[in-house]
Amino acid sequence: MADAKPISLTRFLLEQQRDQGRINADLRLLIEVVARACKRISIAVGKGALGGVLGNAGTDNVQGEAQKKLDVLSNEILLEANEWGGHLAALASEEMDDPHPIPHRYPKGEYLLVFDPLDGSSNIDVNISVGTIFSVLRCPADIEPGEQAFLQAGTRQVAAGYAVYGSSTVLVLTLGDGVHAFTLDREQGTFLLTQSDMRIPEQTSEFAINMSNLRHWEPPMRQYIEELLAGRTGVRERDFNMRWVASMVADVHRILTRGGIFIYPRDMKDPDKPGKLRLMYEANPMAMIVEQAGGAATDGRLRILDIQPEKLHERVAVFLGSKDEVERVTRYHREAAT
Ligand code: AHG
Ligand code: MN
Ligand code: MN
């Protein structure tokens, strides 16, 4: 009889190192450490009001957003877990103005880790799914591990992933060879492989967007959504359904599971901002995951993974998910620009 025992994340990573030669021991350690930190965050999120972790921290982050207690706590958990292992050159996060160097007392490694410690934090206090998003880069050999070292296009990511703290906690990971999902066994405290090679269907009839911004959108964006809303009597000749969790991780996880398109376009509410979401720790890791699962990801014009970042906290418009829809809405934007 075949071995029916589920594969743990530890075993999966070891096999990626030993049998596939895809990762080295440092990258294996890095992913394990991030997964362990996600387990701790999952426990803190799960305690809810009983853990005294709900509500605002009383501080703002570098983007001027009010930090939740859980934003700060999740950031501390990830920092503390990753500082001492010797696998990193530096870390950077949504919740820190500048990159965090590895303290002198610890050895340094070749990788850079950048993360959104808690995504969707407006959902914490109302008991809706939140998550952690992370991206791993190599630190260029000739550069100090400051902001400049992080400014690499998404194509240079060596790994990306997210944990979604939903009705179950699921870690989704890519090492550049497909996308794999691990569900947290809460009794054992182990992530177990529950889906390998996730694939996003190329076609979809489901979209995710914050419709309340419609009046601020650019014309190609309005045209695209109006066609979806017209349903079977319009040019698309079929009905579309809509979902918006307001946690990117939860929306992307649904799209990975059953298809769909996720959009956070540039809008005229604040014309100086090219979008709301952040390139380095939201758009890039999600774009790598989505592409690895057969989907597409653009900023409405260009492939997200090809964008050369200029700032750590740079924002970008995001269109990702099922290929046919991402290509269509990207075409509308390109045609409008010519
Ligand atoms: P964060 O909580 O890390 O700041 O990210 C929130 C993001 C993203 O998760 C979500 O898709 C989007 O903000 C929701 O924005 P709106 O509240 O404008 O809908
Ligand atoms: Mn976020
Ligand atoms: Mn966040």
Coordinates of C-alpha atoms in Angstrom, one line a residue, residues 21-334:
G21 CA 18.7 20.5 -5.3
R22 CA 16.2 23.4 -5.6
I23 CA 17.1 25.1 -2.3
N24 CA 20.1 25.2 0.0
A25 CA 20.2 24.7 3.7
D26 CA 19.9 28.4 4.5
L27 CA 16.8 28.9 2.4
R28 CA 15.3 25.8 3.9
L29 CA 15.9 27.2 7.4
L30 CA 14.5 30.6 6.3
I31 CA 11.2 29.1 5.1
E32 CA 11.0 26.9 8.2
V33 CA 11.6 29.9 10.5
V34 CA 9.0 32.0 8.6
A35 CA 6.5 29.1 8.9
R36 CA 7.2 28.9 12.7
A37 CA 6.6 32.6 13.0
C38 CA 3.3 32.3 11.1
K39 CA 2.3 29.6 13.5
R40 CA 2.8 32.0 16.4
I41 CA 0.9 34.8 14.6
S42 CA -1.9 32.3 13.9
I43 CA -2.1 31.5 17.6
A44 CA -2.2 35.2 18.5
V45 CA -4.9 36.0 15.9
G46 CA -6.9 33.0 17.1
K47 CA -7.0 34.2 20.7
G48 CA -8.9 37.3 19.5
A49 CA -10.4 39.3 22.4
L50 CA -9.1 36.8 24.9
G51 CA -5.5 37.6 24.0
G52 CA -5.9 41.3 24.5
V53 CA -4.6 41.8 21.0
L54 CA -7.5 43.6 19.3
G55 CA -7.6 47.3 18.6
N56 CA -5.1 50.0 17.6
A57 CA -1.6 50.2 18.8
G58 CA -1.8 54.0 19.0
T59 CA 1.0 54.5 16.4
D60 CA 1.2 55.1 12.6
N61 CA 3.5 53.3 10.2
V62 CA 5.6 54.9 7.5
Q63 CA 2.6 55.0 5.1
G64 CA 0.6 57.0 7.6
E65 CA -1.7 54.1 8.4
A66 CA -2.8 53.5 12.0
Q67 CA -1.1 50.3 13.3
K68 CA -3.2 47.7 15.0
K69 CA -1.7 45.9 18.0
L70 CA -1.6 42.7 15.9
D71 CA 0.4 44.5 13.1
V72 CA 3.0 45.4 15.6
L73 CA 3.0 42.0 17.4
S74 CA 3.2 40.1 14.1
N75 CA 6.1 42.3 12.9
E76 CA 8.0 41.6 16.2
I77 CA 7.3 37.8 15.9
L78 CA 8.8 37.7 12.4
L79 CA 11.8 39.9 13.4
E80 CA 12.6 37.9 16.5
A81 CA 12.3 34.6 14.7
N82 CA 14.5 35.6 11.8
E83 CA 17.3 37.6 13.4
W84 CA 19.5 34.9 14.9
G85 CA 19.5 32.0 12.4
G86 CA 22.4 33.2 10.2
H87 CA 20.4 32.9 7.0
L88 CA 19.6 36.6 6.4
A89 CA 21.5 39.7 5.5
A90 CA 18.6 42.0 6.4
L91 CA 14.8 42.2 6.8
A92 CA 12.3 44.8 5.7
S93 CA 8.6 45.2 6.4
E94 CA 5.5 47.2 5.9
E95 CA 5.6 48.2 9.5
M96 CA 9.2 49.5 9.6
D97 CA 10.4 52.7 7.8
D98 CA 13.8 51.3 6.9
P99 CA 15.3 47.8 6.5
H100 CA 16.3 46.1 9.7
P101 CA 19.9 45.0 9.8
I102 CA 20.9 41.7 11.5
P103 CA 22.4 42.6 14.9
H104 CA 26.2 42.3 15.1
R105 CA 26.1 39.5 17.6
Y106 CA 24.5 37.2 15.0
P107 CA 26.1 35.7 11.8
K108 CA 24.8 37.1 8.5
G109 CA 23.5 35.1 5.5
E110 CA 22.9 35.7 1.8
Y111 CA 19.1 36.3 1.8
L112 CA 16.8 39.3 2.2
L113 CA 13.4 38.8 3.6
V114 CA 10.6 41.4 3.1
F115 CA 7.1 41.0 4.5
D116 CA 3.7 42.3 5.2
P117 CA 3.4 40.9 8.7
L118 CA -0.4 41.2 8.9
D119 CA -2.3 41.8 5.7
G120 CA -6.0 42.9 5.9
S121 CA -5.6 44.3 9.3
S122 CA -8.8 46.3 9.1
N123 CA -10.5 42.9 9.4
I124 CA -8.8 41.9 12.7
D125 CA -11.4 43.4 15.0
V126 CA -14.3 41.9 13.0
N127 CA -13.1 38.3 13.0
I128 CA -12.5 38.1 9.2
S129 CA -9.5 36.4 7.6
V130 CA -6.1 38.1 7.7
G131 CA -2.7 36.9 6.6
T132 CA 1.1 37.3 6.3
I133 CA 2.8 37.8 3.0
F134 CA 6.6 37.3 2.4
S135 CA 9.2 37.5 -0.4
V136 CA 12.8 36.3 -0.4
L137 CA 15.6 37.8 -2.4
R138 CA 19.3 37.3 -2.6
C139 CA 21.4 40.1 -1.2
P140 CA 23.8 41.3 -4.0
A141 CA 27.3 40.6 -3.0
D142 CA 28.7 44.1 -3.6
I143 CA 26.0 46.1 -1.7
E144 CA 25.4 46.9 1.9
P145 CA 22.1 45.3 3.0
G146 CA 20.2 48.6 3.1
E147 CA 17.3 49.8 1.1
Q148 CA 19.2 49.7 -2.2
A149 CA 19.9 45.9 -1.8
F150 CA 16.1 45.3 -1.7
L151 CA 15.3 47.2 -4.8
Q152 CA 15.2 44.2 -7.2
A153 CA 12.6 43.3 -9.7
G154 CA 10.1 40.5 -8.7
T155 CA 11.6 38.2 -11.2
R156 CA 14.6 37.9 -8.8
Q157 CA 12.6 36.5 -5.9
V158 CA 13.8 33.0 -4.9
A159 CA 10.7 32.2 -2.9
A160 CA 7.4 33.8 -2.0
G161 CA 4.5 32.8 0.1
Y162 CA 1.7 33.8 2.4
A163 CA -0.2 32.4 5.4
V164 CA -3.9 32.9 5.6
Y165 CA -5.4 32.9 9.1
G166 CA -8.9 31.8 8.1
S167 CA -11.3 29.1 9.3
S168 CA -8.0 27.1 9.0
T169 CA -4.5 28.4 8.8
V170 CA -2.9 27.6 5.4
L171 CA 0.6 28.4 4.2
V172 CA 1.0 28.8 0.5
L173 CA 4.5 28.6 -0.9
T174 CA 6.5 28.8 -4.1
L175 CA 10.1 28.1 -4.6
G176 CA 9.8 28.9 -8.3
D177 CA 8.6 25.4 -9.1
G178 CA 4.8 25.4 -8.7
V179 CA 2.6 26.5 -5.8
H180 CA 2.0 24.2 -2.8
A181 CA -0.4 24.6 0.2
F182 CA 0.2 23.4 3.7
T183 CA -2.6 23.3 6.3
L184 CA -1.7 23.8 9.9
D185 CA -2.6 20.8 12.1
R186 CA -3.4 22.7 15.2
E187 CA -3.1 19.7 17.5
Q188 CA 0.3 18.7 16.3
G189 CA 1.5 22.3 15.5
T190 CA 2.7 21.0 12.1
F191 CA 2.1 22.3 8.5
L192 CA 1.0 19.4 6.3
L193 CA 1.0 19.4 2.5
T194 CA -2.7 19.5 1.5
Q195 CA -2.4 20.6 -2.1
S196 CA 0.5 20.5 -4.5
D197 CA 0.8 22.3 -7.9
M198 CA -2.2 24.6 -7.4
R199 CA -3.5 25.9 -10.8
I200 CA -5.6 28.9 -11.4
P201 CA -8.3 28.3 -14.1
E202 CA -7.6 30.5 -17.2
Q203 CA -11.2 31.6 -17.4
T204 CA -13.4 32.9 -14.6
S205 CA -16.7 34.6 -13.9
E206 CA -15.7 36.1 -10.6
F207 CA -14.1 39.4 -9.8
A208 CA -12.7 41.1 -6.7
I209 CA -12.6 44.9 -6.4
N210 CA -13.6 47.6 -4.0
M211 CA -16.5 49.0 -6.0
S212 CA -16.9 52.0 -3.8
N213 CA -14.0 53.6 -5.6
L214 CA -15.7 53.4 -9.1
R215 CA -16.2 57.1 -9.5
H216 CA -12.4 57.6 -9.1
W217 CA -11.3 55.1 -11.7
E218 CA -9.7 55.7 -15.1
P219 CA -11.9 55.1 -18.2
P220 CA -10.5 51.7 -19.2
M221 CA -11.1 50.4 -15.7
R222 CA -14.7 51.6 -15.7
Q223 CA -15.3 50.1 -19.1
Y224 CA -14.0 46.7 -18.0
I225 CA -16.1 46.6 -14.9
E226 CA -19.2 48.0 -16.6
E227 CA -19.0 45.1 -19.1
L228 CA -18.8 42.6 -16.3
L229 CA -21.8 44.2 -14.6
A230 CA -23.8 44.1 -17.8
G231 CA -23.7 40.3 -17.5
R232 CA -25.4 38.1 -20.1
T233 CA -27.2 41.0 -21.8
G234 CA -23.9 42.8 -22.4
V235 CA -20.8 42.3 -24.6
R236 CA -19.5 39.5 -22.3
E237 CA -22.6 37.5 -22.8
R238 CA -22.4 35.9 -19.3
D239 CA -23.0 36.9 -15.7
F240 CA -20.2 37.6 -13.3
N241 CA -20.1 37.3 -9.5
M242 CA -18.3 39.6 -7.1
R243 CA -16.4 39.0 -3.8
W244 CA -14.3 41.5 -1.8
V245 CA -12.8 40.4 1.5
A246 CA -10.5 43.5 1.9
S247 CA -7.7 41.1 2.9
M248 CA -5.5 40.5 -0.2
V249 CA -4.4 37.2 1.2
A250 CA -8.0 35.9 1.5
D251 CA -9.0 37.2 -1.9
V252 CA -5.8 35.7 -3.6
H253 CA -6.4 32.4 -1.7
R254 CA -9.9 32.2 -3.1
I255 CA -8.6 32.9 -6.6
L256 CA -5.9 30.2 -6.3
T257 CA -8.5 27.8 -5.2
R258 CA -11.4 28.5 -7.6
G259 CA -10.2 31.2 -10.1
G260 CA -11.1 34.9 -10.4
I261 CA -9.5 38.2 -10.9
F262 CA -8.3 40.6 -8.2
I263 CA -8.0 44.3 -9.0
Y264 CA -6.8 47.2 -7.0
P265 CA -6.4 49.8 -9.7
R266 CA -4.8 53.2 -9.7
D267 CA -7.5 55.8 -9.0
M268 CA -7.9 59.6 -9.0
K269 CA -8.7 59.8 -5.3
D270 CA -5.1 60.5 -4.8
P271 CA -3.6 61.0 -8.3
D272 CA 0.0 61.0 -7.0
K273 CA -0.3 57.4 -5.8
P274 CA 0.1 54.8 -8.5
G275 CA -2.1 52.4 -6.5
K276 CA -2.8 51.3 -2.9
L277 CA -0.9 48.1 -2.6
R278 CA 2.8 47.9 -2.0
L279 CA 5.1 46.4 -4.7
M280 CA 7.7 44.7 -2.7
Y281 CA 5.7 42.8 0.0
E282 CA 2.2 42.6 -1.5
A283 CA 2.3 42.7 -5.3
N284 CA 5.6 40.9 -6.0
P285 CA 5.1 37.8 -3.8
M286 CA 1.5 37.4 -4.9
A287 CA 2.5 37.9 -8.6
M288 CA 5.1 35.2 -8.3
I289 CA 2.6 32.8 -6.7
V290 CA -0.1 33.6 -9.3
E291 CA 2.3 33.2 -12.2
Q292 CA 3.6 29.9 -10.8
A293 CA 0.0 28.7 -10.6
G294 CA -0.6 29.5 -14.3
G295 CA -2.2 32.9 -13.8
A296 CA -1.1 36.4 -14.7
A297 CA -0.2 39.6 -12.8
T298 CA 0.1 43.2 -14.2
D299 CA -0.1 46.8 -13.1
G300 CA -2.6 47.4 -15.9
R301 CA 0.2 47.9 -18.4
L302 CA 3.3 45.9 -17.4
R303 CA 4.0 42.5 -15.9
I304 CA 4.4 43.2 -12.1
L305 CA 7.5 41.0 -11.8
D306 CA 9.3 43.1 -14.4
I307 CA 8.9 46.4 -12.5
Q308 CA 12.2 47.8 -11.2
P309 CA 11.4 49.1 -7.7
E310 CA 12.6 52.6 -6.8
K311 CA 11.5 52.6 -3.2
L312 CA 11.0 50.0 -0.5
H313 CA 7.4 51.1 0.2
E314 CA 6.5 51.9 -3.4
R315 CA 2.9 51.4 -4.4
V316 CA 1.5 49.8 -7.5
A317 CA -1.8 49.1 -9.2
V318 CA -2.5 45.3 -9.2
F319 CA -4.4 43.1 -11.6
L320 CA -3.9 39.4 -10.9
G321 CA -5.5 36.0 -11.3
S322 CA -7.1 34.1 -14.2
K323 CA -5.1 34.7 -17.3
D324 CA -7.8 35.6 -19.8
E325 CA -9.3 38.3 -17.6
V326 CA -6.0 39.8 -16.6
E327 CA -4.9 40.0 -20.3
R328 CA -8.2 41.5 -21.3
V329 CA -8.2 44.4 -18.7
T330 CA -4.5 45.0 -19.4
R331 CA -5.3 45.3 -23.1
Y332 CA -8.0 47.9 -22.3
H333 CA -5.5 50.0 -20.4
R334 CA -2.8 49.6 -23.1

